mmCIF file of C-alpha atoms and ligand atoms in Angstrom:
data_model
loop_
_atom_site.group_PDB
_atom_site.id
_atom_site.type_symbol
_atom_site.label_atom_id
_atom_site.label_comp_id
_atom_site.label_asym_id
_atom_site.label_seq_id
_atom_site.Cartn_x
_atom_site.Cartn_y
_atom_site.Cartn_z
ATOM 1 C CA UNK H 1 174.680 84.717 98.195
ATOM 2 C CA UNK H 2 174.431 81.109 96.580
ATOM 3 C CA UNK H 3 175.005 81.406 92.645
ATOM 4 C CA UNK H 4 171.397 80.116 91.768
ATOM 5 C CA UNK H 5 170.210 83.580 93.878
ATOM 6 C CA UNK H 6 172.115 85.809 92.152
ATOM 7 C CA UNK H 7 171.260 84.005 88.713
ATOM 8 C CA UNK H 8 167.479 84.096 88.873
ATOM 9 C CA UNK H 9 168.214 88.636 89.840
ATOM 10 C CA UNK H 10 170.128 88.809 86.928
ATOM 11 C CA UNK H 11 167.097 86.553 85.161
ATOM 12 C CA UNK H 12 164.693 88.955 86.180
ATOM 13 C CA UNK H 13 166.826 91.639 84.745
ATOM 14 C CA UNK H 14 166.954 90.150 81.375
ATOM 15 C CA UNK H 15 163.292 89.277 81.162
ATOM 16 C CA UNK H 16 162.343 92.949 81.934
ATOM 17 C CA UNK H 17 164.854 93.899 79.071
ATOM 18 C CA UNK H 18 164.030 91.301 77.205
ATOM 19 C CA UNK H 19 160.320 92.483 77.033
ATOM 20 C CA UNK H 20 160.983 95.830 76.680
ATOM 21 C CA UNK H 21 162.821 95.587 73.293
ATOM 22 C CA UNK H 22 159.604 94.165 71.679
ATOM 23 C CA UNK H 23 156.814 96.322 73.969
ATOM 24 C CA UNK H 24 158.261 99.464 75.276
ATOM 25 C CA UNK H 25 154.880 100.128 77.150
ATOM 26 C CA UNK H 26 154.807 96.066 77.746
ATOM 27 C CA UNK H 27 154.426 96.297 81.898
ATOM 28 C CA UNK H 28 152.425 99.409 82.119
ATOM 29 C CA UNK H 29 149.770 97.650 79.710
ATOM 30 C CA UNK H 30 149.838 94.756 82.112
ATOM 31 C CA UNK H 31 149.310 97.205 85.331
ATOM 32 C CA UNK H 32 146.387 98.310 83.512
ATOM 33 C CA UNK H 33 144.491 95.063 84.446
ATOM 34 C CA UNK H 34 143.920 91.252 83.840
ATOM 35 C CA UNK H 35 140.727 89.475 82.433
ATOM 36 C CA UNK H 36 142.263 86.495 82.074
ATOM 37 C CA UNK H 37 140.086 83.632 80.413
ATOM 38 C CA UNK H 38 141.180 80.651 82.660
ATOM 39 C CA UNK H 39 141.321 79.373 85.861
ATOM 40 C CA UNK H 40 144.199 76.920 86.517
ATOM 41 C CA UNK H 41 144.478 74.323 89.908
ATOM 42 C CA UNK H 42 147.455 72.525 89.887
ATOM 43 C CA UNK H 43 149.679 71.063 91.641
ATOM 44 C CA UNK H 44 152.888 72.814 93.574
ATOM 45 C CA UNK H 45 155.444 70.441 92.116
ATOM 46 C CA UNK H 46 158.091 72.365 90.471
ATOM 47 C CA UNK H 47 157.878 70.577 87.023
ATOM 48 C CA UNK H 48 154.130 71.319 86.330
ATOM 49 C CA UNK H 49 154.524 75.687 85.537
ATOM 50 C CA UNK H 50 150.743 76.408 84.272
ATOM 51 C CA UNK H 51 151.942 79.070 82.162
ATOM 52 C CA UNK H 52 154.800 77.411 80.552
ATOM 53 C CA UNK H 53 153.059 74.048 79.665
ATOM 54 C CA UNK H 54 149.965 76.132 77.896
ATOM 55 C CA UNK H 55 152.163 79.108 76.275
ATOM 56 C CA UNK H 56 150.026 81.208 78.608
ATOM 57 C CA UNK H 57 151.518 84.888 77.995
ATOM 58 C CA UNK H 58 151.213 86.844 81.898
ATOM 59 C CA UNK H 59 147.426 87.923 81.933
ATOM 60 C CA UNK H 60 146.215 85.019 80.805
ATOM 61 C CA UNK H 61 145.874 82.608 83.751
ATOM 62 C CA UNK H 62 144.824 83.054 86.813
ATOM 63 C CA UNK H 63 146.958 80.441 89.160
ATOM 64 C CA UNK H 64 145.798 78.438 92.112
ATOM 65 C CA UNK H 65 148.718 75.586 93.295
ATOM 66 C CA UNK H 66 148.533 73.176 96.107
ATOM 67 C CA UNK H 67 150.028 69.709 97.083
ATOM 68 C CA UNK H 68 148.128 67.537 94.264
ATOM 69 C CA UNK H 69 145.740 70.251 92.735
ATOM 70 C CA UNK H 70 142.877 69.343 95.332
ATOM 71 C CA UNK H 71 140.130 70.898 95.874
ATOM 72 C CA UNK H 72 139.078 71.045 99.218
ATOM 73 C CA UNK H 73 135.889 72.895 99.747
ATOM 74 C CA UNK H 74 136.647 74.035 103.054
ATOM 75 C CA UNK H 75 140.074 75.580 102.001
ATOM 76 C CA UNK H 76 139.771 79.201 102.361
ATOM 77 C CA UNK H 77 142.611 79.555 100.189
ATOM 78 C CA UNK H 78 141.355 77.454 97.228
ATOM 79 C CA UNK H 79 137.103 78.870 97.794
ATOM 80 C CA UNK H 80 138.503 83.044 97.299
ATOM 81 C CA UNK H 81 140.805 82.126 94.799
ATOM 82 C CA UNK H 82 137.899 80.378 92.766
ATOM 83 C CA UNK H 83 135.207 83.170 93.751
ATOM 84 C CA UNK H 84 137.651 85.915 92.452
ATOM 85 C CA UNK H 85 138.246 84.274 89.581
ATOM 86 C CA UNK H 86 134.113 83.296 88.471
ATOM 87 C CA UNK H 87 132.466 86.317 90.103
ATOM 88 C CA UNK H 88 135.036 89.134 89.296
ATOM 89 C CA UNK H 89 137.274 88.143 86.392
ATOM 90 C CA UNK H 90 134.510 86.218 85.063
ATOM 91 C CA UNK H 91 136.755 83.205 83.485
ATOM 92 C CA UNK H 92 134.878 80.769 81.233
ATOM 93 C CA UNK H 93 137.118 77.658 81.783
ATOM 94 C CA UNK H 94 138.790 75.995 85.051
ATOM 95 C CA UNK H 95 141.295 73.151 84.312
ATOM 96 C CA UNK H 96 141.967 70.830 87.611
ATOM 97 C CA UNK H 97 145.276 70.061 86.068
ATOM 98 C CA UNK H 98 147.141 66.608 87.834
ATOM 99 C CA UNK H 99 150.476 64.963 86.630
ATOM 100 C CA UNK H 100 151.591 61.620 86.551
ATOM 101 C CA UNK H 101 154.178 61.049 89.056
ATOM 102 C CA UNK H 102 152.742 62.884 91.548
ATOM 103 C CA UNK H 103 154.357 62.715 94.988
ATOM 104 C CA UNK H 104 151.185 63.457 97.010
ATOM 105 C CA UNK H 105 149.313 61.067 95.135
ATOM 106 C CA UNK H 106 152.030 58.731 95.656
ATOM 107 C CA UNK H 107 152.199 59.553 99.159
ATOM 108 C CA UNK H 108 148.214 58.698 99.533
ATOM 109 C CA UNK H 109 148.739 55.340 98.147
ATOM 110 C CA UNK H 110 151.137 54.820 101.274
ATOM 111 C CA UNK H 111 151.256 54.506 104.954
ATOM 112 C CA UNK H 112 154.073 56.319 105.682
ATOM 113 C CA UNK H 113 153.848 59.131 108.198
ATOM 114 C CA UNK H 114 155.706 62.613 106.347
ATOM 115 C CA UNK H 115 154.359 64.960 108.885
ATOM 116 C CA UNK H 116 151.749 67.768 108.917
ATOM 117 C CA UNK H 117 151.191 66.575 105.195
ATOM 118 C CA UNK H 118 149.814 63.184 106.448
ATOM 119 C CA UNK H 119 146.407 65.747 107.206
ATOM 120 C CA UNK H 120 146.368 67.023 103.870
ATOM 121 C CA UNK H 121 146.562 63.811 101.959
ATOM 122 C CA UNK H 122 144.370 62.778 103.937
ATOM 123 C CA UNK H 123 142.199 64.513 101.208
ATOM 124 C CA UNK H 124 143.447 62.072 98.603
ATOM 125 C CA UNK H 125 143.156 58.983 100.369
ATOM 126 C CA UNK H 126 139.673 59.734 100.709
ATOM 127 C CA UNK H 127 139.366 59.558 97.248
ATOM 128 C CA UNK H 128 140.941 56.282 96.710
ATOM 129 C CA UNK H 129 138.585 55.138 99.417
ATOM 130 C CA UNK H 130 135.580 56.130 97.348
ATOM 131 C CA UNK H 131 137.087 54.076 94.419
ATOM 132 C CA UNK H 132 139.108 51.352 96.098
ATOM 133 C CA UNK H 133 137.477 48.276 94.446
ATOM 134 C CA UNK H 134 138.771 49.834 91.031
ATOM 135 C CA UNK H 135 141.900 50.907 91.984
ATOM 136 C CA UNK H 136 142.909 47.351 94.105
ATOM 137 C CA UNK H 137 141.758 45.668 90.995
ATOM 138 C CA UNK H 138 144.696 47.054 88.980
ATOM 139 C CA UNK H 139 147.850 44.852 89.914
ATOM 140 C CA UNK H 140 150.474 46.501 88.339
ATOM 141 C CA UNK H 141 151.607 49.223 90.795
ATOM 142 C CA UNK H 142 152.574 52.114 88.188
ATOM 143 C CA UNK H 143 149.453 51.602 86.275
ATOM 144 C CA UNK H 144 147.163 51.447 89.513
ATOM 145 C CA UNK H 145 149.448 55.041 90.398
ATOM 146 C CA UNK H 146 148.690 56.500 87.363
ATOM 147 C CA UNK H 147 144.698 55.336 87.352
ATOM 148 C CA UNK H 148 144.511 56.938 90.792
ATOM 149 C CA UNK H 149 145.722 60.547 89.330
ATOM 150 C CA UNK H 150 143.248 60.254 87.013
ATOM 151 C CA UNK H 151 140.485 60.019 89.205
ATOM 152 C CA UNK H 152 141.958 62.225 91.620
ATOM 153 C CA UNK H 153 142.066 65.148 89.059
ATOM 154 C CA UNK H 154 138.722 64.101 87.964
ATOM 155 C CA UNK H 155 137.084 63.963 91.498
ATOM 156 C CA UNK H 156 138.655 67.712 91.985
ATOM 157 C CA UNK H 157 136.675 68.260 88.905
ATOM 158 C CA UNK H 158 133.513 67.159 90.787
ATOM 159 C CA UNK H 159 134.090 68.990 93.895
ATOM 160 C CA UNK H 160 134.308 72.074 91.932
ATOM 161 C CA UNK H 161 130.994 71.616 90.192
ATOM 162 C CA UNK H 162 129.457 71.162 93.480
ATOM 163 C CA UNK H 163 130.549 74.733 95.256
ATOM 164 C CA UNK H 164 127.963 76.938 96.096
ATOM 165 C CA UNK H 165 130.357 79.303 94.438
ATOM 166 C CA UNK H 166 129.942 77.239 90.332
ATOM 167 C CA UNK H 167 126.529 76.124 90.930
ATOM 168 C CA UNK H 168 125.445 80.267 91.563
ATOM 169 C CA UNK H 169 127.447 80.942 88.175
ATOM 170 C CA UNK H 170 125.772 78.217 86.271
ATOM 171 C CA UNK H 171 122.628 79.372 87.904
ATOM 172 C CA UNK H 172 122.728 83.161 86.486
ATOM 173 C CA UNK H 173 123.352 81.974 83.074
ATOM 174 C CA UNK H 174 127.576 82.314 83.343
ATOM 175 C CA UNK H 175 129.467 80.784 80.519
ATOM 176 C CA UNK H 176 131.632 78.896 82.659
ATOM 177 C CA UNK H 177 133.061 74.688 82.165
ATOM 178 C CA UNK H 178 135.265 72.673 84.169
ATOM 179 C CA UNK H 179 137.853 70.585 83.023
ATOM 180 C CA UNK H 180 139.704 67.698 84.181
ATOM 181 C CA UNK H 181 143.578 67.506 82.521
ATOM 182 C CA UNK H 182 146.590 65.380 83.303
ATOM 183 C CA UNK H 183 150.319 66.263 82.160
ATOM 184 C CA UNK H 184 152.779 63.520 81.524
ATOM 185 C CA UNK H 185 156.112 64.992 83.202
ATOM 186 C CA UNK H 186 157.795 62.742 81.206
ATOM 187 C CA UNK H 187 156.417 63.603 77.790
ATOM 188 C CA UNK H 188 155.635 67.057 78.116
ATOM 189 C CA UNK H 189 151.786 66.759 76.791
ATOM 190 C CA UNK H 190 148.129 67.371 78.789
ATOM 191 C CA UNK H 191 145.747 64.618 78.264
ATOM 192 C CA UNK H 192 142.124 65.517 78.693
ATOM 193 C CA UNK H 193 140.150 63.363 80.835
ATOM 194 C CA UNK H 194 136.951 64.505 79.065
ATOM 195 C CA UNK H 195 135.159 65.383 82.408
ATOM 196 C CA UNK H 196 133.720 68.933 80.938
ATOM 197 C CA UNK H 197 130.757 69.820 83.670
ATOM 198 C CA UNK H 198 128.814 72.989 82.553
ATOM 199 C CA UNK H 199 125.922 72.924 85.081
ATOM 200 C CA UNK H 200 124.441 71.679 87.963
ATOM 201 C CA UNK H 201 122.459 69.057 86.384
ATOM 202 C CA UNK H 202 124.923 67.219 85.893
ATOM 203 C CA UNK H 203 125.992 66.793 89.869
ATOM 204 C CA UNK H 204 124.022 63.995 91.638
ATOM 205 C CA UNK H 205 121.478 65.021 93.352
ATOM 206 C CA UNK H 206 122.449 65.317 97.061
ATOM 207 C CA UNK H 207 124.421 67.897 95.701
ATOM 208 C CA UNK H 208 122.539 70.138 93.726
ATOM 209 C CA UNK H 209 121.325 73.472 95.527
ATOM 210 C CA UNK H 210 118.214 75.212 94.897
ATOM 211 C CA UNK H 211 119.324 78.819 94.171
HETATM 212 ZN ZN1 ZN A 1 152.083 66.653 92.241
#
């Protein structure tokens, strides 16, 4: 067994003790149950841990992660994650969380061919199509990169508002807002992108549904 396996056994070993000398009943407590208050999409890459960034304590989050925190509304995956969380833990908040320096994002400003991936940022591209006269407008490459996280995490934001599965929680009354965050892997901090929807008047109208 490679060193780094072993380590991350013994790891678990010490975070078990660890826990135990300040909660002896620390893990049963947590079997109990979760209501956490948040709903987190973000993206796979290693350096963005949801709980770790937000001093989330286990119980507190409820974690969705994908290749650039997309939300694609046909994703099984993503659409029972999201309907456990709003109809059965009943979370108030979902944060579409991006980071700069993301590789799918980079990867969708490109036209090279990775593999299966190429369907999946597919996805993303999409987006830059719907704002390409913006984002080709922007000469210098980094700052065109890090414009087009932005509005991807942003965009997420709006396909999330527009799920039959938000827009029937907004329609009985549920205290529930969406939030569109970046993190700066290089700094260490969120910045909010101040896209807070909290109901389905806000969506254009194609895409509001008469519940
Ligand atoms: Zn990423």
């Amino acid at each position: 067994m490679s060193n780094f396996y072993k380590k991350i056994l013994e790891n678990n070993k010490k975070w078990v003790e660890d826990k135990l000398a300040i909660d002896l009943n620390y893990f049963e407590d947590l079997a109990k149950g979760q209501k956490p208050p948040l709903l987190w999409i973000g993206c796979s890459d290693s350096r963005v841990p949801a709980n770790e960034i937000i001093g989330a304590k286990p119980g507190e989050v409820f974690v969705h992660r994908n290749i650039a925190n997309m939300v694609v509304h046909s994703d099984m995956n993503m659409l029972s994650v999201l309907d456990y969380a709003v109809n059965v833990l009943k979370v108030k908040h979902v944060i579409v969380c991006g980071h700069y320096g993301c590789g799918g994002v980079k990867a969708a400003m490109g036209n090279d061919s990775i593999g299966i991936i190429d369907n999946w940022i597919r996805h993303i591209k999409n987006v830059y199509r719907l704002h390409n006269v913006y984002l080709d407008s922007i000469v210098d490459e980094t700052e065109r990169f890090n414009a087009f996280v932005e509005i991807n995490a942003k965009e997420q934001v709006f396909d999330l508002s527009r799920t039959s599965i938000v827009q029937n929680a907004w329609k009985n009354g549920q205290d529930l807002t969406l939030h569109g965050w970046v993190y700066g892997l290089n700094s260490g901090f969120v910045t909010d992108l101040n896209v807070n929807v909290s109901s389905n008047n806000e969506l254009d109208e194609v895409y509001q549904l008469n519940l």
